[in-house]
mmCIF file of C-alpha atoms and ligand atoms in Angstrom:
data_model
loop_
_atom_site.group_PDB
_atom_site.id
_atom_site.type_symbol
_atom_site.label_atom_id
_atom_site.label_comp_id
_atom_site.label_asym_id
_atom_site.label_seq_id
_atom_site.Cartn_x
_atom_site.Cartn_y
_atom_site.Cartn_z
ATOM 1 C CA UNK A 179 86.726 126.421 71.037
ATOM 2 C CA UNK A 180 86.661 123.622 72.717
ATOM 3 C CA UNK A 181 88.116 120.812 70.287
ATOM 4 C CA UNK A 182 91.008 122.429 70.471
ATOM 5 C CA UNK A 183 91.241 123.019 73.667
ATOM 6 C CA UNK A 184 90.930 119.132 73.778
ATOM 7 C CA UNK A 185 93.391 118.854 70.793
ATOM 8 C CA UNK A 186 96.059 120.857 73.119
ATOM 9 C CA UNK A 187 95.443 118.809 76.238
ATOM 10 C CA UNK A 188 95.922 115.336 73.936
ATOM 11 C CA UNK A 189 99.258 116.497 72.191
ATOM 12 C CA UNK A 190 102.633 114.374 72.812
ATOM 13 C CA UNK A 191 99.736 112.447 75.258
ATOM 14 C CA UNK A 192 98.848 109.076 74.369
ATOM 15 C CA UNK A 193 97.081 107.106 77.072
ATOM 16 C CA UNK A 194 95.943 103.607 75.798
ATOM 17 C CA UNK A 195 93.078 103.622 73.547
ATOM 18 C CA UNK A 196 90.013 103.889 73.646
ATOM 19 C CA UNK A 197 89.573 107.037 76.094
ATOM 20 C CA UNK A 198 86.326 109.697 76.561
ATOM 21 C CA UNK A 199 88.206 113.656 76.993
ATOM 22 C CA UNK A 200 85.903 115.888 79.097
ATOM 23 C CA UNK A 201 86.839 119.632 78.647
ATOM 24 C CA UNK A 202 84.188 121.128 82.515
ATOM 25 C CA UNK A 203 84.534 124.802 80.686
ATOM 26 C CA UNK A 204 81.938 123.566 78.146
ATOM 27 C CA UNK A 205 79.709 122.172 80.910
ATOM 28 C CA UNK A 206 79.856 125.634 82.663
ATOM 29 C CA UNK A 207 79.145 127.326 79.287
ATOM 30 C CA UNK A 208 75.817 125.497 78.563
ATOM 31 C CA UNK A 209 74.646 125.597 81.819
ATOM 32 C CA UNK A 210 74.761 129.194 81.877
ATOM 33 C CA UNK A 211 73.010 128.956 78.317
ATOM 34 C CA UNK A 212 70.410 127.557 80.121
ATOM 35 C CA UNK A 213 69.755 129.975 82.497
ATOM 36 C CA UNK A 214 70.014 132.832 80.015
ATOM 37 C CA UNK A 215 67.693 131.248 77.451
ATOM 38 C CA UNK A 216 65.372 129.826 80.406
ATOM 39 C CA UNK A 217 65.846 132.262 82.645
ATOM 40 C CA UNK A 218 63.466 131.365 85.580
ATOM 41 C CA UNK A 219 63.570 128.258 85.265
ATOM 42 C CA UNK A 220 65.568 126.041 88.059
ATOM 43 C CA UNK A 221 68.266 123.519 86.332
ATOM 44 C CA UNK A 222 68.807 120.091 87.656
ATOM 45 C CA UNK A 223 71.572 118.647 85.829
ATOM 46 C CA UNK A 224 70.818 114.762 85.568
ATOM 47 C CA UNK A 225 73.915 113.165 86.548
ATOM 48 C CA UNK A 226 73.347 109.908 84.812
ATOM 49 C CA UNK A 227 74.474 111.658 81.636
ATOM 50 C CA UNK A 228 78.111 111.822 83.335
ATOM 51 C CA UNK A 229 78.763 111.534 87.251
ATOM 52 C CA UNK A 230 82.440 112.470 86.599
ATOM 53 C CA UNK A 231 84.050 114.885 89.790
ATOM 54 C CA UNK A 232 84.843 117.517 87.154
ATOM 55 C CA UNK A 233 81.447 117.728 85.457
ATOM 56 C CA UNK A 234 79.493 118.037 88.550
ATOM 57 C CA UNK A 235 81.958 120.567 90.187
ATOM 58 C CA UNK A 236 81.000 122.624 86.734
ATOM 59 C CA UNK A 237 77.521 122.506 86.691
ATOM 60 C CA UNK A 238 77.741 123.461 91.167
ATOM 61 C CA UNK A 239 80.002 126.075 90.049
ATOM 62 C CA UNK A 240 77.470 127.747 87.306
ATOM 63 C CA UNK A 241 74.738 127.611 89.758
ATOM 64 C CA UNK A 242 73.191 124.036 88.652
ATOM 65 C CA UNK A 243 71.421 121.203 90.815
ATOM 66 C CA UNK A 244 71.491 117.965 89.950
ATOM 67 C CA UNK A 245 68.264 115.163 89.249
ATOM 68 C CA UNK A 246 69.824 112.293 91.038
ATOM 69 C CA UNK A 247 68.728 108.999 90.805
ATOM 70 C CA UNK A 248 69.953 107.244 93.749
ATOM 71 C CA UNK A 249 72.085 106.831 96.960
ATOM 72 C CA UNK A 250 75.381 106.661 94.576
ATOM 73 C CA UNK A 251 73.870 109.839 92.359
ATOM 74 C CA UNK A 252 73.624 111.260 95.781
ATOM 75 C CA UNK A 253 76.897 110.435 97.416
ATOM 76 C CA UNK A 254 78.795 111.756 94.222
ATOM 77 C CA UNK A 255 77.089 114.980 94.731
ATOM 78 C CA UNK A 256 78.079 115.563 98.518
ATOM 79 C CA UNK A 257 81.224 114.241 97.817
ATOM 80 C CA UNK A 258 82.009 117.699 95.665
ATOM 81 C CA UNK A 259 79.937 120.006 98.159
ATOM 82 C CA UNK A 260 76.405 120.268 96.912
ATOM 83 C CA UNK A 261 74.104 121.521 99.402
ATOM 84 C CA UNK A 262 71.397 118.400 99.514
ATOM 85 C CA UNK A 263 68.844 121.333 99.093
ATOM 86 C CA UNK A 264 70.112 121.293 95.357
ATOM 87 C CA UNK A 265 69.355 118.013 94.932
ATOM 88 C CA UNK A 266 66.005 116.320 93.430
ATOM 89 C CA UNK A 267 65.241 112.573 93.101
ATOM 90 C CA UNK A 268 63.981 112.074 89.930
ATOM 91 C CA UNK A 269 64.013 108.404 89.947
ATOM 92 C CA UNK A 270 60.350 107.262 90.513
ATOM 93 C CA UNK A 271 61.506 103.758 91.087
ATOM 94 C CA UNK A 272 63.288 103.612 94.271
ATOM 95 C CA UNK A 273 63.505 101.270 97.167
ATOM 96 C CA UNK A 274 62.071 102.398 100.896
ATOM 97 C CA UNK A 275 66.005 102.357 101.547
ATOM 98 C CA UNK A 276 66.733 104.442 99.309
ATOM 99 C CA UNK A 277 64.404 107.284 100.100
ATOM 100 C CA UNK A 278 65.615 106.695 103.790
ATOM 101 C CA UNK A 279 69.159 107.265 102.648
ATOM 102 C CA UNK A 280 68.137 110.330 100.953
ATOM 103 C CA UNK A 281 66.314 111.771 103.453
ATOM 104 C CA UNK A 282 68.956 111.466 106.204
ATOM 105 C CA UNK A 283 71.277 113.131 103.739
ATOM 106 C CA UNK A 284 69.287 115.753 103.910
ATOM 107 C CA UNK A 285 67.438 115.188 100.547
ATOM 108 C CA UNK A 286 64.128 117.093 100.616
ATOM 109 C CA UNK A 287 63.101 116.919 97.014
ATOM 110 C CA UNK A 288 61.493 113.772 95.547
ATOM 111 C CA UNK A 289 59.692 112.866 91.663
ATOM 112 C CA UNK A 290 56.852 109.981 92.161
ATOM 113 C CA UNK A 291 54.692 108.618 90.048
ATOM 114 C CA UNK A 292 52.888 105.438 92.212
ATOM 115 C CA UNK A 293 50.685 105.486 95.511
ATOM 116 C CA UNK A 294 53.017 102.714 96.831
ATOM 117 C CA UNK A 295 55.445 104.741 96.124
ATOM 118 C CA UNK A 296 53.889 107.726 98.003
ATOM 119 C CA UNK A 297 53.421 105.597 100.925
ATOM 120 C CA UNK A 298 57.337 104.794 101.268
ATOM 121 C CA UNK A 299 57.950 108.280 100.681
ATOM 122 C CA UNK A 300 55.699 108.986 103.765
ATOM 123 C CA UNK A 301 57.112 106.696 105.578
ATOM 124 C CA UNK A 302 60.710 107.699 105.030
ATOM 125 C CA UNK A 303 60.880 111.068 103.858
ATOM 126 C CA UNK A 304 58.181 112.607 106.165
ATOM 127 C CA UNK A 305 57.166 115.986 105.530
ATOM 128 C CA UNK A 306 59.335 116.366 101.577
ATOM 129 C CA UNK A 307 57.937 117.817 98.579
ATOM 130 C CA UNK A 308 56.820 115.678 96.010
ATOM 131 C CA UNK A 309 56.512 115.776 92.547
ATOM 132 C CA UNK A 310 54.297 113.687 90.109
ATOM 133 C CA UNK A 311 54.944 112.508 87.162
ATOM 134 C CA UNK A 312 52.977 112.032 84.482
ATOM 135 C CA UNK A 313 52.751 110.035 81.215
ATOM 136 C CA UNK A 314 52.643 112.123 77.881
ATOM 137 C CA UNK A 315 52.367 111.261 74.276
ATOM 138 C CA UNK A 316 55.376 113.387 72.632
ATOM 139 C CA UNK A 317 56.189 113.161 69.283
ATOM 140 C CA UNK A 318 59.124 110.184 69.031
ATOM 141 C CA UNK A 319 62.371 110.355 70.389
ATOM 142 C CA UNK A 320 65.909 109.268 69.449
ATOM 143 C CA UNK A 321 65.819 106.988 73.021
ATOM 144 C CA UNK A 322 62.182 107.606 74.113
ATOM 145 C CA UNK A 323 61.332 106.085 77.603
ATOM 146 C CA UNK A 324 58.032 104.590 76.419
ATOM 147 C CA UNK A 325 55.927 103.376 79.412
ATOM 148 C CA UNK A 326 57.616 102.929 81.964
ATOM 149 C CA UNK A 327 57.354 105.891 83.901
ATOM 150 C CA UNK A 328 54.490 108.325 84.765
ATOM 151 C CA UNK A 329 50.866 108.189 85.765
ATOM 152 C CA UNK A 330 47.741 109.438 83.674
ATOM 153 C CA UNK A 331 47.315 112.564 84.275
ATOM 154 C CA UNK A 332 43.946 111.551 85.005
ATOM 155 C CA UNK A 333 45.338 110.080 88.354
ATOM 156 C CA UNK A 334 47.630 113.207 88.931
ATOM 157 C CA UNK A 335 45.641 114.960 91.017
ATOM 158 C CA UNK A 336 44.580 112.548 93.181
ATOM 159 C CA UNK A 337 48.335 111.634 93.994
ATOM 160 C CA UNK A 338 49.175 114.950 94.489
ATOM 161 C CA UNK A 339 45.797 115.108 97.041
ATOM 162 C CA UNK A 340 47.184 112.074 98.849
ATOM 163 C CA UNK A 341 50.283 113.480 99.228
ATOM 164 C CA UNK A 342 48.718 116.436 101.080
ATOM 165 C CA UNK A 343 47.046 113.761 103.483
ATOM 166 C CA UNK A 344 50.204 111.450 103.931
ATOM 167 C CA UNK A 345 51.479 114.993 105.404
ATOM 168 C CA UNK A 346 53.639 115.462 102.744
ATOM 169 C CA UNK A 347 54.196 119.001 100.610
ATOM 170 C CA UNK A 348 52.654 118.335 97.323
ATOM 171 C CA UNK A 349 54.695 120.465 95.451
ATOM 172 C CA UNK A 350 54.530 120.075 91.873
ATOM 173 C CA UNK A 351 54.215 118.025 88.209
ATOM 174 C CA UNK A 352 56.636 116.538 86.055
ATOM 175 C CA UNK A 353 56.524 115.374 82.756
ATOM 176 C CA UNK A 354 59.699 113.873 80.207
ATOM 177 C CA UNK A 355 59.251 114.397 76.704
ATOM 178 C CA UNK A 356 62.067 111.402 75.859
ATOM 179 C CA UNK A 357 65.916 112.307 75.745
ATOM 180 C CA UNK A 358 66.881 113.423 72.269
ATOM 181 C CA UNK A 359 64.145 115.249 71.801
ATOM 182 C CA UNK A 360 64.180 117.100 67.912
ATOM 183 C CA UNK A 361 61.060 118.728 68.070
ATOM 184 C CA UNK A 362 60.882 121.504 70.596
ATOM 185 C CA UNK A 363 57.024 121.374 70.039
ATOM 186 C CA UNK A 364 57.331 117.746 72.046
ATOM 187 C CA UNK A 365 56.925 119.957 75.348
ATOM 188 C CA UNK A 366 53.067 121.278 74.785
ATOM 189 C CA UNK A 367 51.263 118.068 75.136
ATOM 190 C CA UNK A 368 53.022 118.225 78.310
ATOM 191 C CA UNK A 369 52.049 122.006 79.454
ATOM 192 C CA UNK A 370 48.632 121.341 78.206
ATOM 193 C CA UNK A 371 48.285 118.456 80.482
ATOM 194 C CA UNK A 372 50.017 119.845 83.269
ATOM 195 C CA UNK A 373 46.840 122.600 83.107
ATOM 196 C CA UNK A 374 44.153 120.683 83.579
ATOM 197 C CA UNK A 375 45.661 119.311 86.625
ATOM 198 C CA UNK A 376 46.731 122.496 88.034
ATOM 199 C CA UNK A 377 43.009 123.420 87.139
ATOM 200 C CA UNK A 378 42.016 120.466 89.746
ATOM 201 C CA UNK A 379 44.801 120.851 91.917
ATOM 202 C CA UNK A 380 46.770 123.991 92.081
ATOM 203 C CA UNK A 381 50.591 123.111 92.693
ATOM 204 C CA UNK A 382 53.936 125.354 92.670
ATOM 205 C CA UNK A 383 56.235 123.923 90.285
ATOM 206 C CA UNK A 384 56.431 122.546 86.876
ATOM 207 C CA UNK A 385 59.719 120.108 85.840
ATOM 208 C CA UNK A 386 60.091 120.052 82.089
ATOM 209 C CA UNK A 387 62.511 117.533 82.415
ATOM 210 C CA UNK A 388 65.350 116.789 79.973
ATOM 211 C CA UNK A 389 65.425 115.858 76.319
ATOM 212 C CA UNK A 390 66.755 118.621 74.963
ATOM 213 C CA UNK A 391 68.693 117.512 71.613
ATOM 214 C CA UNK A 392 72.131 118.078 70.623
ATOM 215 C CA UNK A 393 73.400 117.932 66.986
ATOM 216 C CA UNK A 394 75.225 114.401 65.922
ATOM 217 C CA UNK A 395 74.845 114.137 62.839
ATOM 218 C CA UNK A 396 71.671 115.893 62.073
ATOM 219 C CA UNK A 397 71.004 119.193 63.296
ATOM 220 C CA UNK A 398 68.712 119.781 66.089
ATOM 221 C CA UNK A 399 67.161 123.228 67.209
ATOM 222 C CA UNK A 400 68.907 126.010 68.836
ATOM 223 C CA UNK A 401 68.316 126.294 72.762
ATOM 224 C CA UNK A 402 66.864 129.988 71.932
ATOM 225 C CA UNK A 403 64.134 127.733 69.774
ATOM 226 C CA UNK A 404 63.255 125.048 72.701
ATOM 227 C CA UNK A 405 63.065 127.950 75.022
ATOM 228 C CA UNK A 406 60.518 129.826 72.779
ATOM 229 C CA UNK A 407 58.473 127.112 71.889
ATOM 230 C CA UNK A 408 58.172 126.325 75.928
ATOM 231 C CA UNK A 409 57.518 129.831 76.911
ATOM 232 C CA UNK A 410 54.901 130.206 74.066
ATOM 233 C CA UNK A 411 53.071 126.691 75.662
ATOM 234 C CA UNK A 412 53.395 128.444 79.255
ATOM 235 C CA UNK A 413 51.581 130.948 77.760
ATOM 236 C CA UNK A 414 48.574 129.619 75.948
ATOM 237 C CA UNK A 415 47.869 126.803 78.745
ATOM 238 C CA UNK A 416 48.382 128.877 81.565
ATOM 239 C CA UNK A 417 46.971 132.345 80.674
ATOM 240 C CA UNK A 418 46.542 133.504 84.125
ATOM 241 C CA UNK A 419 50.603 132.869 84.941
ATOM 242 C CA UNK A 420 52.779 129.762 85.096
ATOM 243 C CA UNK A 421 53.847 127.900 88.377
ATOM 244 C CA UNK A 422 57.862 128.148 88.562
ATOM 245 C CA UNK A 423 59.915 126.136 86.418
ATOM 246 C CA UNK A 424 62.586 123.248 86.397
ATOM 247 C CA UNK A 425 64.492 121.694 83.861
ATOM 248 C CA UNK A 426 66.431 118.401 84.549
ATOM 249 C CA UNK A 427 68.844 118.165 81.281
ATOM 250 C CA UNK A 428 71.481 116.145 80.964
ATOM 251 C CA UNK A 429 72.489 115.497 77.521
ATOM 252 C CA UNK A 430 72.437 118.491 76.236
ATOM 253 C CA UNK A 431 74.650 119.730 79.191
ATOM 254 C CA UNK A 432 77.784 117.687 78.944
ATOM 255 C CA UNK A 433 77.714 115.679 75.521
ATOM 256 C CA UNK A 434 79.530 118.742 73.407
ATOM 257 C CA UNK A 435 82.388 118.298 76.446
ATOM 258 C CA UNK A 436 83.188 115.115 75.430
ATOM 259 C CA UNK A 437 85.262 113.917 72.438
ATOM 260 C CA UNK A 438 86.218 109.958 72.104
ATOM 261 C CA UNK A 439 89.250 108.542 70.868
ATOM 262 C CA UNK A 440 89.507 105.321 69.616
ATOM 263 C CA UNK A 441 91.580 103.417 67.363
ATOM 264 C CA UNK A 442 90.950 100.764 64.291
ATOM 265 C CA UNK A 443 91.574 97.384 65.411
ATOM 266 C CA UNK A 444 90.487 95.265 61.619
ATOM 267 C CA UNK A 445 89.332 96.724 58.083
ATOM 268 C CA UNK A 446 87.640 93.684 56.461
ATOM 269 C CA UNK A 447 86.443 93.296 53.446
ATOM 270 C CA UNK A 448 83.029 90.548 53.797
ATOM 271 C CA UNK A 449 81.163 90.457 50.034
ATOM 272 C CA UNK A 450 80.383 93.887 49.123
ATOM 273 C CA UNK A 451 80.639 95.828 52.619
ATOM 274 C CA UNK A 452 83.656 97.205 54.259
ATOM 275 C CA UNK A 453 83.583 96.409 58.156
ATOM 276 C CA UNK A 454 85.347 98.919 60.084
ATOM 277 C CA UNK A 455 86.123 97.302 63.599
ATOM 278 C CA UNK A 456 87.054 99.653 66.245
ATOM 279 C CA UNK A 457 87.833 99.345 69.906
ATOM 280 C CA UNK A 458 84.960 100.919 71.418
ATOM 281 C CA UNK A 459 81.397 99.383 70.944
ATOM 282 C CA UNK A 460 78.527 98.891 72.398
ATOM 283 C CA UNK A 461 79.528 97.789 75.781
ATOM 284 C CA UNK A 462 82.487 100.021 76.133
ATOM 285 C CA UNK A 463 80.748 103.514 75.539
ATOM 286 C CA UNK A 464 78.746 103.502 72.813
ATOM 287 C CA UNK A 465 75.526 101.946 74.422
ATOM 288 C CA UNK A 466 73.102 104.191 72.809
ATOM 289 C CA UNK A 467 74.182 102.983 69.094
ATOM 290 C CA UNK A 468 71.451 100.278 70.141
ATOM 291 C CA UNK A 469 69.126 100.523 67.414
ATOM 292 C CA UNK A 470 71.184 102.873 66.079
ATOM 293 C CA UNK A 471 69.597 105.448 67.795
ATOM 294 C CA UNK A 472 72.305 108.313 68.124
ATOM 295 C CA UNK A 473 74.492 108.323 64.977
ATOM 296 C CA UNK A 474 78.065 109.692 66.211
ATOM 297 C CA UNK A 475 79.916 112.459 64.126
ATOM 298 C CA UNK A 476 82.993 109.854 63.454
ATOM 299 C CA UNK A 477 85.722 111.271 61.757
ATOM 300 C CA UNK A 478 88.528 109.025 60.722
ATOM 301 C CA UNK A 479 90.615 111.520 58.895
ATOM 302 C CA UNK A 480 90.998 113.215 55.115
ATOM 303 C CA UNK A 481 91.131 111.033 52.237
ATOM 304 C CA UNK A 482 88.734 109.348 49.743
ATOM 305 C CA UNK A 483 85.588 107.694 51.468
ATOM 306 C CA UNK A 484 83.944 105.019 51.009
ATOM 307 C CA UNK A 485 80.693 103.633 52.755
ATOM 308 C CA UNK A 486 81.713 101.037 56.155
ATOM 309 C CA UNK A 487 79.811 98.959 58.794
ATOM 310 C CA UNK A 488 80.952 99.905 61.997
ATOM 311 C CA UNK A 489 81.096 97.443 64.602
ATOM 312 C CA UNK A 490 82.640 97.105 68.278
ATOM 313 C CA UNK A 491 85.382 94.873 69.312
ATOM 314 C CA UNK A 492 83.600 92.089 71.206
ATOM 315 C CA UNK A 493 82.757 88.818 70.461
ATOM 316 C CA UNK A 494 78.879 89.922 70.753
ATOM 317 C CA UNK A 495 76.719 89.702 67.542
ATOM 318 C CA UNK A 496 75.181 92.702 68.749
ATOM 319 C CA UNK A 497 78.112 94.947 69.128
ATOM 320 C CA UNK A 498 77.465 96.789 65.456
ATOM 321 C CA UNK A 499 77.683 100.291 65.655
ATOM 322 C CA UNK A 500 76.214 101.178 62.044
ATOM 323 C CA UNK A 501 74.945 98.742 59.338
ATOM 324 C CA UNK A 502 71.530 100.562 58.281
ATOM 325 C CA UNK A 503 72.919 104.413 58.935
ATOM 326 C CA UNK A 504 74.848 105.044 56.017
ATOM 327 C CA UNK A 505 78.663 106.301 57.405
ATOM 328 C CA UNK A 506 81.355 106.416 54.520
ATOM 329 C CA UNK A 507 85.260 106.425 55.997
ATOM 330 C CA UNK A 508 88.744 106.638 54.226
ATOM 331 C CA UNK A 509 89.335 104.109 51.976
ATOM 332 C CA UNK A 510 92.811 104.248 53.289
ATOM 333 C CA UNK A 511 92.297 103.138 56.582
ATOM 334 C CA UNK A 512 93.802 100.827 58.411
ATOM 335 C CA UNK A 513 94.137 98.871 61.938
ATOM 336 C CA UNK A 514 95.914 101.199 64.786
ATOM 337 C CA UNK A 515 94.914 104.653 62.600
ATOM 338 C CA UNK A 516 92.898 106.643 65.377
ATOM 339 C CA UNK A 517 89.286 107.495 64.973
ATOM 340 C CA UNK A 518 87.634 110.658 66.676
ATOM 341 C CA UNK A 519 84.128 110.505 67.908
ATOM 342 C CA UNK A 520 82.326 114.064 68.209
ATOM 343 C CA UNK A 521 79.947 115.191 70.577
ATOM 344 C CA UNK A 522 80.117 111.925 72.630
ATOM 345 C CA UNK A 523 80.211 113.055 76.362
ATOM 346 C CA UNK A 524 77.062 112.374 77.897
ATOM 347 C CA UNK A 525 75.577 108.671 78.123
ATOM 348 C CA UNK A 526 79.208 106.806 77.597
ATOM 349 C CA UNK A 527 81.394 106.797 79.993
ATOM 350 C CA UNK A 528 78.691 106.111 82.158
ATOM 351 C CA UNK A 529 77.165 103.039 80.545
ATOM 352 C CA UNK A 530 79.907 101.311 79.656
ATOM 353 C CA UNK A 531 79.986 98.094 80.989
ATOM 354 C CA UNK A 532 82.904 96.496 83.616
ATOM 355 C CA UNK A 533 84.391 93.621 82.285
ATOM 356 C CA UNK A 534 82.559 92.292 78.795
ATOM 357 C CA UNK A 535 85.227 90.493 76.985
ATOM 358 C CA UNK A 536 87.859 91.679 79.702
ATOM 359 C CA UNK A 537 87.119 95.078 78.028
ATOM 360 C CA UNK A 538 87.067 97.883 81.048
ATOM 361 C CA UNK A 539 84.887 100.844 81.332
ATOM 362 C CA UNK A 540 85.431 103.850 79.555
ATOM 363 C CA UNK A 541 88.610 105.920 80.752
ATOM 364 C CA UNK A 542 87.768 109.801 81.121
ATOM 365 C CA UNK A 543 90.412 112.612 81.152
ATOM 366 C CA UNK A 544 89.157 115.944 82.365
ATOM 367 C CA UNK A 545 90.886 119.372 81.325
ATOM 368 C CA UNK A 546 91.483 121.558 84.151
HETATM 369 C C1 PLP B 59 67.660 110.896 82.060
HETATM 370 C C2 PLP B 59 66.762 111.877 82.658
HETATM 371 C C3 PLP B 59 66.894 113.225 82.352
HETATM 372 C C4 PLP B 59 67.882 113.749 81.339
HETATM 373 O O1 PLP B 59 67.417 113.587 80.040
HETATM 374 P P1 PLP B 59 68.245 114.197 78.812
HETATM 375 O O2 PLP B 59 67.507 113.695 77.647
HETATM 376 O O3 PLP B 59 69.634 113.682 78.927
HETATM 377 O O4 PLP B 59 68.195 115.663 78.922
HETATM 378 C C5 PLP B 59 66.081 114.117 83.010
HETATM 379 N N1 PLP B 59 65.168 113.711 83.910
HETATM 380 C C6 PLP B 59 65.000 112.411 84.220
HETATM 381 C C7 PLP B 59 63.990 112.034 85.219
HETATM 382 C C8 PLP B 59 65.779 111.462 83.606
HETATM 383 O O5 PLP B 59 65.610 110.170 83.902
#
């Protein structure tokens, strides 16, 4: 189990605090989850969850790709020996340098979801497969993407016909369903739209993207249930066989690798709430407590709780953790006690910022 493999790797260690553990053998466990739960379905890992050596060399090593999302996605890649054939950029927003970089690295696969976009992509990547994205309505999302990326699918088809005349392979659609995605129903709207395009425009492949949930606080659906729920969409929209698959997810690849430790820097007591301030916040790891939107396991040791507003260490009004999800703590705690937080290694390290307050990024340890 991995925690304590983590536990092991941490004894008589103590590098400062805060620091993000990464244990790869988890990574290499749920992408092979993946394929046996989706088994024809091609995986993209999206590195944005976690660029970090170890993590890619895991995902490579379990047969993965990787949804890149520019020329440093891309160079991180190479850098551990991915073939560019296993690489896809997913990023619809990209700059005519950008696809030129990719392209002379040998990058063949591209997402789009603009006709000015399609025209750079002629220009640059002459002769690659595209993909189109399109806009969905999915049931909310813990961090949903809203509308910023993805056509109608109305306008699908023609991009994927203009594609064909800019000489490029039109090769498929893609939809996201939003990352943190709790309902594994979120994917029909999705299938069903992808349909009526294929209807109007037969194409080869179908990306599912990510979104695929993982359990914080609140449990989230098996992998076995998202899988069934997909393959039982496949079915009913496309009755007379489904194009080939792809999956991009990222979350739910490498955030049960990942375990935080941090450390109480002030226990205040302001009227009747208990602030808990520790030294990670918002800018130092814990970006997507924005909103509150993904409510960390936190676990602060035995003892007697009591409920706490968790905030960050900066001098930001912003950097609150929790002050409207309830989280109770030890009543015993104090500053320099260490606090664990569970399930935390995708979207951290990754966003943390460089230098807010003097505060550096996230520090990441890998197990062998
Ligand atoms: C971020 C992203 C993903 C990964 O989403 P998860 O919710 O982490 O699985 C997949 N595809 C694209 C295009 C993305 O931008």
């Amino acid at each position: 189990m991995s925690l304590e493999r983590i536990r092991r790797f941490l004894a008589g260690q103590h590098p400062p605090s805060p620091f993000l553990v990464i244990d790869p053998a988890v990574v290499t466990e749920r992408v092979r989850e993946f394929a046996r739960e989706l088994p024809h379905s091609l995986l993209f890992y999206a590195v944005k969850a976690n660029p970090e050596p170890a993590v890619l060399r895991a995902v490579l090593a379990a047969g993965g790709g990787f949804d890149v999302a520019g020329p440093a996605e891309i160079t991180a890649c190479l850098a551990e020996g991915v073939a560019p054939d296993r690489l896809s950029y997913g990023n619809p927003i990209k700059k005519p340098a950008d696809i030129a970089f990719a392209f002379d690295r040998g990058v063949r696969e591209f997402v789009t979801d603009a006709a000015s976009d399609l025209a750079h992509l002629a220009e640059h990547a002459p002769g690659a497969s595209v993909t189109v994205r399109v806009l969905v309505d999915a049931p909310a999302s813990a961090t949903p993407f809203g509308r910023k990326f993805g056509c109608s699918p109305a306008e699908a088809a023609g991009l994927l016909r203009r594609a064909a005349e800019l000489g490029l392979d039109p090769a498929g659609v893609a939809f996201h369903v939003g990352s943190q995605q709790a309902d594994p129903a979120a994917w029909d709207a999705g299938i069903a739209a992808a349909a009526k395009i294929f209807a109007e425009f037969p194409f080869r492949r179908l990306n599912l993207g990510g979104g695929f949930g993982v359990t914080y606080r609140a449990p989230v659906p098996s992998l076995a249930r998202y899988s069934a729920a997909i393959r039982a969409s496949l079915a009913a929209h496309f009755p007379a066989g489904a194009p080939e698959t792809a999956l991009e997810p990222g979350r739910a690849i490498v955030a049960g690798a990942g375990l935080i430790r941090a450390e109480i820097v002030l226990v205040a007591q302001r009227g009747e709430h208990r602030w808990v301030y520790l030294d990670i916040g918002r800018y130092n790891g814990l970006a997507e407590t924005e909103n509150e939107a993904i409510p960390y396991r936190v676990d602060a040791g035995p003892g007697e709780r009591g409920p706490v507003v968790i905030a960050g260490p900066t001098c930001d009004g912003d950097d609150v953790l929790y002050q409207h999800t309830p989280y109770e703590l030890p009543l015993s705690l104090k500053a320099g006690d260490p606090v664990e937080i569970l399930d935390a290694g995708a979207y951290t390290a990754s966003y943390s910022s460089v230098s807010f307050n003097g505060i550096g990024p996230l520090r990441t340890y890998c197990l062998d």
